[in-house]
CSV table of C-alpha atoms in Angstrom, one decimal:
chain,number,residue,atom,x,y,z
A,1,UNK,CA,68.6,96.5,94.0
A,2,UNK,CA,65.9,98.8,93.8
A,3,UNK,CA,65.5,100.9,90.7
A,4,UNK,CA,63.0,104.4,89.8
A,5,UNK,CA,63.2,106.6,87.0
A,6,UNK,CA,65.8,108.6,87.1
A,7,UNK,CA,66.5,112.0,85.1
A,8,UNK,CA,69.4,111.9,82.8
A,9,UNK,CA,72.3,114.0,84.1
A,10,UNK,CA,73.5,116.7,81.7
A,11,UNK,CA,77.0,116.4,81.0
A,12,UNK,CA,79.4,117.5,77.7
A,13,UNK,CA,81.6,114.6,79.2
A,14,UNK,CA,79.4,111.7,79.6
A,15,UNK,CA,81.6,109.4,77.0
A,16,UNK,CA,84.4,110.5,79.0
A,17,UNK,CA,82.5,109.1,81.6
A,18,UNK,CA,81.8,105.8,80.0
A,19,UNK,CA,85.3,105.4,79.1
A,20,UNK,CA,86.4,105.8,82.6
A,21,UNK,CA,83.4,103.2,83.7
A,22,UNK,CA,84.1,100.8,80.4
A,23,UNK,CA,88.0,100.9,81.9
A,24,UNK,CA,86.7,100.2,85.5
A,25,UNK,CA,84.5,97.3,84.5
A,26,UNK,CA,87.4,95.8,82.5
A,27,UNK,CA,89.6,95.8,85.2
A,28,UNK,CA,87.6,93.9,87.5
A,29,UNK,CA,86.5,91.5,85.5
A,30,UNK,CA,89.6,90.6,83.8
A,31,UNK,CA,90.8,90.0,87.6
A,32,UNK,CA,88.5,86.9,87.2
A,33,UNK,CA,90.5,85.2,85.1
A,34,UNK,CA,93.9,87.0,84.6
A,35,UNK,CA,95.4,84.6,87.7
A,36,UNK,CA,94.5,81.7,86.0
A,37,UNK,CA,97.1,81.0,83.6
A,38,UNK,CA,100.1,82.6,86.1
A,39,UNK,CA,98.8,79.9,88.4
A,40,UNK,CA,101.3,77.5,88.7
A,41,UNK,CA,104.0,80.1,88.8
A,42,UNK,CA,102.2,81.1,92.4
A,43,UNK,CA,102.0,77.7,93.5
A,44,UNK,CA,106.0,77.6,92.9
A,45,UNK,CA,107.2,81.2,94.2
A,46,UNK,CA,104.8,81.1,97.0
A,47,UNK,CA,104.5,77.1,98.0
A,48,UNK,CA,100.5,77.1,97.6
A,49,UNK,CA,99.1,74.1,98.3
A,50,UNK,CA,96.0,72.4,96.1
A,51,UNK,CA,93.8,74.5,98.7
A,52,UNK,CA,95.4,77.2,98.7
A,53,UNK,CA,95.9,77.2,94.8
A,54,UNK,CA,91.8,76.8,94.6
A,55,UNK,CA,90.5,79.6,96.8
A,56,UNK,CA,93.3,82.3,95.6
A,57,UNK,CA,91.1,82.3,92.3
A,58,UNK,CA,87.6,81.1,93.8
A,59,UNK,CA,87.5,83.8,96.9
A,60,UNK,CA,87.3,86.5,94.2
A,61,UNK,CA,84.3,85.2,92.5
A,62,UNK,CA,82.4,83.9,95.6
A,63,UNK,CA,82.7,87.2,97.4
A,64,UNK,CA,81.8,89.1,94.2
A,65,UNK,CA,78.8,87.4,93.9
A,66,UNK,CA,77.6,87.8,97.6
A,67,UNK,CA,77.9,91.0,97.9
A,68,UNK,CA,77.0,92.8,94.5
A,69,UNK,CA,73.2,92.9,95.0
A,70,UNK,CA,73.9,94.9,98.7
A,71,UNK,CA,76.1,97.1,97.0
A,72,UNK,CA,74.1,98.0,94.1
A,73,UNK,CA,71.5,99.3,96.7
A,74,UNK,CA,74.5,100.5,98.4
A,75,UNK,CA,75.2,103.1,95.4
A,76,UNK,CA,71.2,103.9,95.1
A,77,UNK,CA,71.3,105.4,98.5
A,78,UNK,CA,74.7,106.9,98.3
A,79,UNK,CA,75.5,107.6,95.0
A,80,UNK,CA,76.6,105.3,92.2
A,81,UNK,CA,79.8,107.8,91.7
A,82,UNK,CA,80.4,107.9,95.3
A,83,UNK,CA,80.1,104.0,96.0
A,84,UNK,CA,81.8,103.2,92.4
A,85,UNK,CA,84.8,105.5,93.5
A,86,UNK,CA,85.0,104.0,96.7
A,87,UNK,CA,85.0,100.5,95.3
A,88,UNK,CA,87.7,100.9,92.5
A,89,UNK,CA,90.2,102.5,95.6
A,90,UNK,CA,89.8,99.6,97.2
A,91,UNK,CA,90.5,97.3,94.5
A,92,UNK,CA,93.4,98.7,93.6
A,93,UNK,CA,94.7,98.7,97.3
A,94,UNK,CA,93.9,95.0,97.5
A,95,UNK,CA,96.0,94.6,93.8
A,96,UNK,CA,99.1,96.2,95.2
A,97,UNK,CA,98.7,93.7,98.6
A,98,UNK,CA,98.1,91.2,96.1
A,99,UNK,CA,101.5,91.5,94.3
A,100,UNK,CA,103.2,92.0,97.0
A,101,UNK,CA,102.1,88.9,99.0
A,102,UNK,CA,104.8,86.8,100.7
A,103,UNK,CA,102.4,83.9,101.5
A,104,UNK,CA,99.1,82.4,100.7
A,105,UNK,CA,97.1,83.5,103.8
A,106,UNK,CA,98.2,87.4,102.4
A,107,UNK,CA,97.5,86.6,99.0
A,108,UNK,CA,94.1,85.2,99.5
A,109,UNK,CA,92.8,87.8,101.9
A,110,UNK,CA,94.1,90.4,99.4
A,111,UNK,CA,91.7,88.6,97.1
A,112,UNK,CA,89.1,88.8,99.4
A,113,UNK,CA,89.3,92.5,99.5
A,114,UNK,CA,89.3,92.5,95.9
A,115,UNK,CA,86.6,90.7,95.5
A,116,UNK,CA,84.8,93.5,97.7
A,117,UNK,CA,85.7,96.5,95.5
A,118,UNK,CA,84.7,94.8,92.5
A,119,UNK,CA,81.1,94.0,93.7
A,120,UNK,CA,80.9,97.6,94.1
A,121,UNK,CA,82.0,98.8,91.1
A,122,UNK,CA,79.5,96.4,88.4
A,123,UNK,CA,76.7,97.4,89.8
A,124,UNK,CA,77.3,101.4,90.0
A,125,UNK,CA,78.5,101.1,86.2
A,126,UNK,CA,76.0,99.7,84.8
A,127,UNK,CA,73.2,102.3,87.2
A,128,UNK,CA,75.4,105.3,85.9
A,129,UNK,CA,75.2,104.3,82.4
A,130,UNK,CA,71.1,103.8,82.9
A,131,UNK,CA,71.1,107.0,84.4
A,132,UNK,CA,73.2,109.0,81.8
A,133,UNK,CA,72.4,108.2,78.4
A,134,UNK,CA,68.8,108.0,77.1
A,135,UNK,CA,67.5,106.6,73.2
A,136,UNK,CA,69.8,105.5,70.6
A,137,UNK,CA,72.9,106.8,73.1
A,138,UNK,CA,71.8,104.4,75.8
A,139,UNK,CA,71.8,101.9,73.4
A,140,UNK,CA,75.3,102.0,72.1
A,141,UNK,CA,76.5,103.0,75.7
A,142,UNK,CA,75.6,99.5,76.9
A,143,UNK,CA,77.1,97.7,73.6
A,144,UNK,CA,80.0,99.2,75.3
A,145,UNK,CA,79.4,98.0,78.6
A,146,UNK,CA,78.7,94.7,77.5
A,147,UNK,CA,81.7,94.3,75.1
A,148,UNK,CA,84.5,95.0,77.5
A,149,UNK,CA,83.0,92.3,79.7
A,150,UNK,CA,82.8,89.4,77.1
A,151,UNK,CA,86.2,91.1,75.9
A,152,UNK,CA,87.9,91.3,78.9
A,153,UNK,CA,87.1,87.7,79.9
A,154,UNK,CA,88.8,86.3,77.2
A,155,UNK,CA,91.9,88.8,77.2
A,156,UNK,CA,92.7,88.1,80.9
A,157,UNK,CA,94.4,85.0,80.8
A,158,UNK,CA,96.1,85.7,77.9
A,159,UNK,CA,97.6,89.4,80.0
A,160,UNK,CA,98.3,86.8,82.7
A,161,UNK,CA,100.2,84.2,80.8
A,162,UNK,CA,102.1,87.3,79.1
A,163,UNK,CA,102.8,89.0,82.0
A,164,UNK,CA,103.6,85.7,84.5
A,165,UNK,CA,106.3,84.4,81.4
A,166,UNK,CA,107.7,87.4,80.9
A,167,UNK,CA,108.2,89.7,83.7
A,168,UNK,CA,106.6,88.5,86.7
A,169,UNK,CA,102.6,86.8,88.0
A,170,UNK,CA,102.8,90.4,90.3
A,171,UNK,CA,102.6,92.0,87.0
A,172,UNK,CA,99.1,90.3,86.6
A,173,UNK,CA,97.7,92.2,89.8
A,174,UNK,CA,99.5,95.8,89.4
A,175,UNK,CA,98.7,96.4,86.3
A,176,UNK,CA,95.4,97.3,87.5
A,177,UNK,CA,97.2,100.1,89.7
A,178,UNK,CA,98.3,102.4,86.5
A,179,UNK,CA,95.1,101.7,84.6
A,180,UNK,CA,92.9,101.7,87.7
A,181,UNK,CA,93.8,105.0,88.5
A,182,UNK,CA,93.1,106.4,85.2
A,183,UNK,CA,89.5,105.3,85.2
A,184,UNK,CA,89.2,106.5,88.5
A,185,UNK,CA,90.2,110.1,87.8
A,186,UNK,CA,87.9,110.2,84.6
A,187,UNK,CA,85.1,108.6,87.3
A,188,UNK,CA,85.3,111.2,89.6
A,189,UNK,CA,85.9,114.0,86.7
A,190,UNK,CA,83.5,113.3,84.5
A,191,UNK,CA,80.6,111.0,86.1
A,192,UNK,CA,77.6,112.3,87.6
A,193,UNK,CA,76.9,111.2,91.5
A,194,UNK,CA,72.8,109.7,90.4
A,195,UNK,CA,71.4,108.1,93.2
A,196,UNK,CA,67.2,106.7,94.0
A,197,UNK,CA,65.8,109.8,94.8
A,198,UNK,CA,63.3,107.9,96.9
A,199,UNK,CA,66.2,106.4,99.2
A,200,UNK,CA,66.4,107.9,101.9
A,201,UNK,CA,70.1,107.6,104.2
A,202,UNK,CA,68.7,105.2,107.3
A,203,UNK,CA,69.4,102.1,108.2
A,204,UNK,CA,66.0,100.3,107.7
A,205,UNK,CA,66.1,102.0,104.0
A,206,UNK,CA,68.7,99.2,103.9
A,207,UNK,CA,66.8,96.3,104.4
A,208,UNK,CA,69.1,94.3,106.9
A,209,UNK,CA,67.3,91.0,106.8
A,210,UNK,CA,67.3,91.0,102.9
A,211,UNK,CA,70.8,92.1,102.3
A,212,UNK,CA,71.5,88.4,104.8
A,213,UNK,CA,69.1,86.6,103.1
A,214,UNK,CA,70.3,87.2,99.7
A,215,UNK,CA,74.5,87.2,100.7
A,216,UNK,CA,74.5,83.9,102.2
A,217,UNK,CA,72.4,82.5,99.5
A,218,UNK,CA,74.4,83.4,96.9
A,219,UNK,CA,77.7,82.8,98.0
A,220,UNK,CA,76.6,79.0,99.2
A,221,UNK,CA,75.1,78.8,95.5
A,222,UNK,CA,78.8,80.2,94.2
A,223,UNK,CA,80.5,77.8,96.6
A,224,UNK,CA,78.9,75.1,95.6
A,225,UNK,CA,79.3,75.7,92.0
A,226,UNK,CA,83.2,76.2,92.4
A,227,UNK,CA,83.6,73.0,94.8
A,228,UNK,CA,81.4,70.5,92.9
A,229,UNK,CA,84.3,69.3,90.8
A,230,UNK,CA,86.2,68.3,94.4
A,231,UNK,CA,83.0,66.4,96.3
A,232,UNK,CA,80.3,65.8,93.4
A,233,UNK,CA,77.4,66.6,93.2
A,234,UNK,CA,75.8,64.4,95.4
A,235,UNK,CA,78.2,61.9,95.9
A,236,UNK,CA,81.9,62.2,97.1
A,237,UNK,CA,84.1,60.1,95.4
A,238,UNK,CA,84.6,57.7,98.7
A,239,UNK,CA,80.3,57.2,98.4
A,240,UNK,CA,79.2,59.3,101.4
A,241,UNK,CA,76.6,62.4,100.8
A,242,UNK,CA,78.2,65.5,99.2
A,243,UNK,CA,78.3,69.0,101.3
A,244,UNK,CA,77.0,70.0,97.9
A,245,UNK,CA,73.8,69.2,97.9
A,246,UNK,CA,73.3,70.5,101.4
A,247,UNK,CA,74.5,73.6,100.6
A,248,UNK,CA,72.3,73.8,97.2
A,249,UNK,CA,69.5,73.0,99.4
A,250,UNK,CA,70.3,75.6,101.6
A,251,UNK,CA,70.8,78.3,99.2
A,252,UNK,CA,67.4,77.6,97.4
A,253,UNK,CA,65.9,77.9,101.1
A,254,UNK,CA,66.8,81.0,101.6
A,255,UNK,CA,66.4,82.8,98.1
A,256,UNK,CA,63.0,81.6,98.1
A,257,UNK,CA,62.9,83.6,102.0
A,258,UNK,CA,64.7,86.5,100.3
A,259,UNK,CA,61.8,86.3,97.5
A,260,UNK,CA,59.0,86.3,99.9
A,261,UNK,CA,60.4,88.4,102.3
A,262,UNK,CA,60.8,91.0,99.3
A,263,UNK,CA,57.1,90.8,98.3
A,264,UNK,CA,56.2,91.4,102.2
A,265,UNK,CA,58.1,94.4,102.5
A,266,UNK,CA,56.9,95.9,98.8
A,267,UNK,CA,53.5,95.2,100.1
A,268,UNK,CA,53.8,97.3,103.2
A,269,UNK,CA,56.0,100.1,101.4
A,270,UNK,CA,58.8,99.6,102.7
A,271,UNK,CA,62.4,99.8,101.0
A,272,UNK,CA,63.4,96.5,99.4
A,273,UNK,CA,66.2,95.6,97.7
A,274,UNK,CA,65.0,94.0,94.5
């Protein structure tokens, strides 16, 4: 994700604003963990199997980290309001199909599309706050930021045990819905739309070849992180060689493309993503 100096956006609402990102932020990342504890209440209501069970949490995170990078650049070029909106709507759509799954091939891919707002929310946050507060403000604007994550990490799976015991493990995913929509009002009331002033709206500003290089790499590097504990590292547990290493190999490959292909296109002026 590209960044340029950017000129603080005047605004007798801006800690309205934070509040409304700080809320934002909480929500998705307390959906990284708030399904873990109401776990095995899915597995009986909804007859997950171990797979199934495995990717309802680990589709969130892997398709999180894939895309996060293109949509930070995403919210340069478009506006962090504007993609951060967009990205919390989503989010919450995907939490209501979530709740109201009926199987585990509608609960997953509602977890997919999760996964998807949430990459574009992060990375619009924490450009708005950079873009908004300047000095000793900046500096307590990210304490903020970076409290409700570390916070919110460690609440989530106590709000999913809570909910799952006593009401229901839907509970876990619409309670995003109420609170979701708040930050989302005080987003679009109060936060300015900043974008790269140098990024210009074409499709070579988006740098095609980089936003592939860096996708797959990370989410084989996130796949293989969450599915070591099934094959080993580089051993499966019957002795033959583990997909994991292969697929650490591979995403190495292509991060080190992603790095060189970077430097070419910063060397010839052209848009890059990091």
């Amino acid at each position: 994700m590209q960044t340029s100096p950017t000129t603080p956006q005047p605004t007798t609402h801006r800690w309205f604003a934070l509040a409304a990102i700080a809320l934002g932020v909480a929500l998705v990342i307390m959906d990284a963990t708030i399904a873990n504890v109401a776990l095995p209440i899915v597995i009986r209501d909804l007859h997950l199997s171990a797979s199934h069970a495995q990717w309802m949490n680990a589709i969130y995170s892997l398709v999180f980290a894939a895309f996060i990078i293109t949509a930070g650049r995403g919210g340069d070029v478009f506006g962090r309001r504007t993609l951060g909106a967009m990205g919390l709507t989503v989010f919450l759509l995907a939490s209501l199909g979530a709740g109201a799954a009926i199987g585990p091939k509608t609960l997953i891919t509602a977890r997919f599309i999760q996964g998807l707002g949430a990459a574009c929310v992060l990375p619009a946050a924490l450009s708005t706050i950079n873009a908004m507060f300047r000095g000793r403000d900046r500096s307590i604007a990210f304490a903020v930021y970076g409290s409700m994550i570390g916070g919110m990490a460690a609440v989530g799976p106590l709000v999913g045990g809570f909910l799952a015991q006593t009401f229901s493990w839907r509970w876990a995913f619409w309670l995003n819905i109420p609170f979701g929509l708040i930050a989302l009002i005080g987003l679009l009331r109060y936060t300015p739309n900043t974008r790269d002033p140098n990024a210009s709206r074409t499709l070579a500003n988006f740098d095609i070849p980089g936003i592939a290089l860096i996708s797959i790499a990370l989410a084989s590097m996130v796949f293989a992180l969450i599915e070591s504990s099934t094959f080993g590292w580089f051993h499966t547990p019957d002795g033959t060689l583990s997909p994991i290493s292969f697929m650490l190999v591979i995403s190495l490959a292509l991060l080190a493309a992603f790095i060189a292909l970077e430097r070419r296109r910063s060397h010839t002026n052209r848009s890059v993503l990091v």
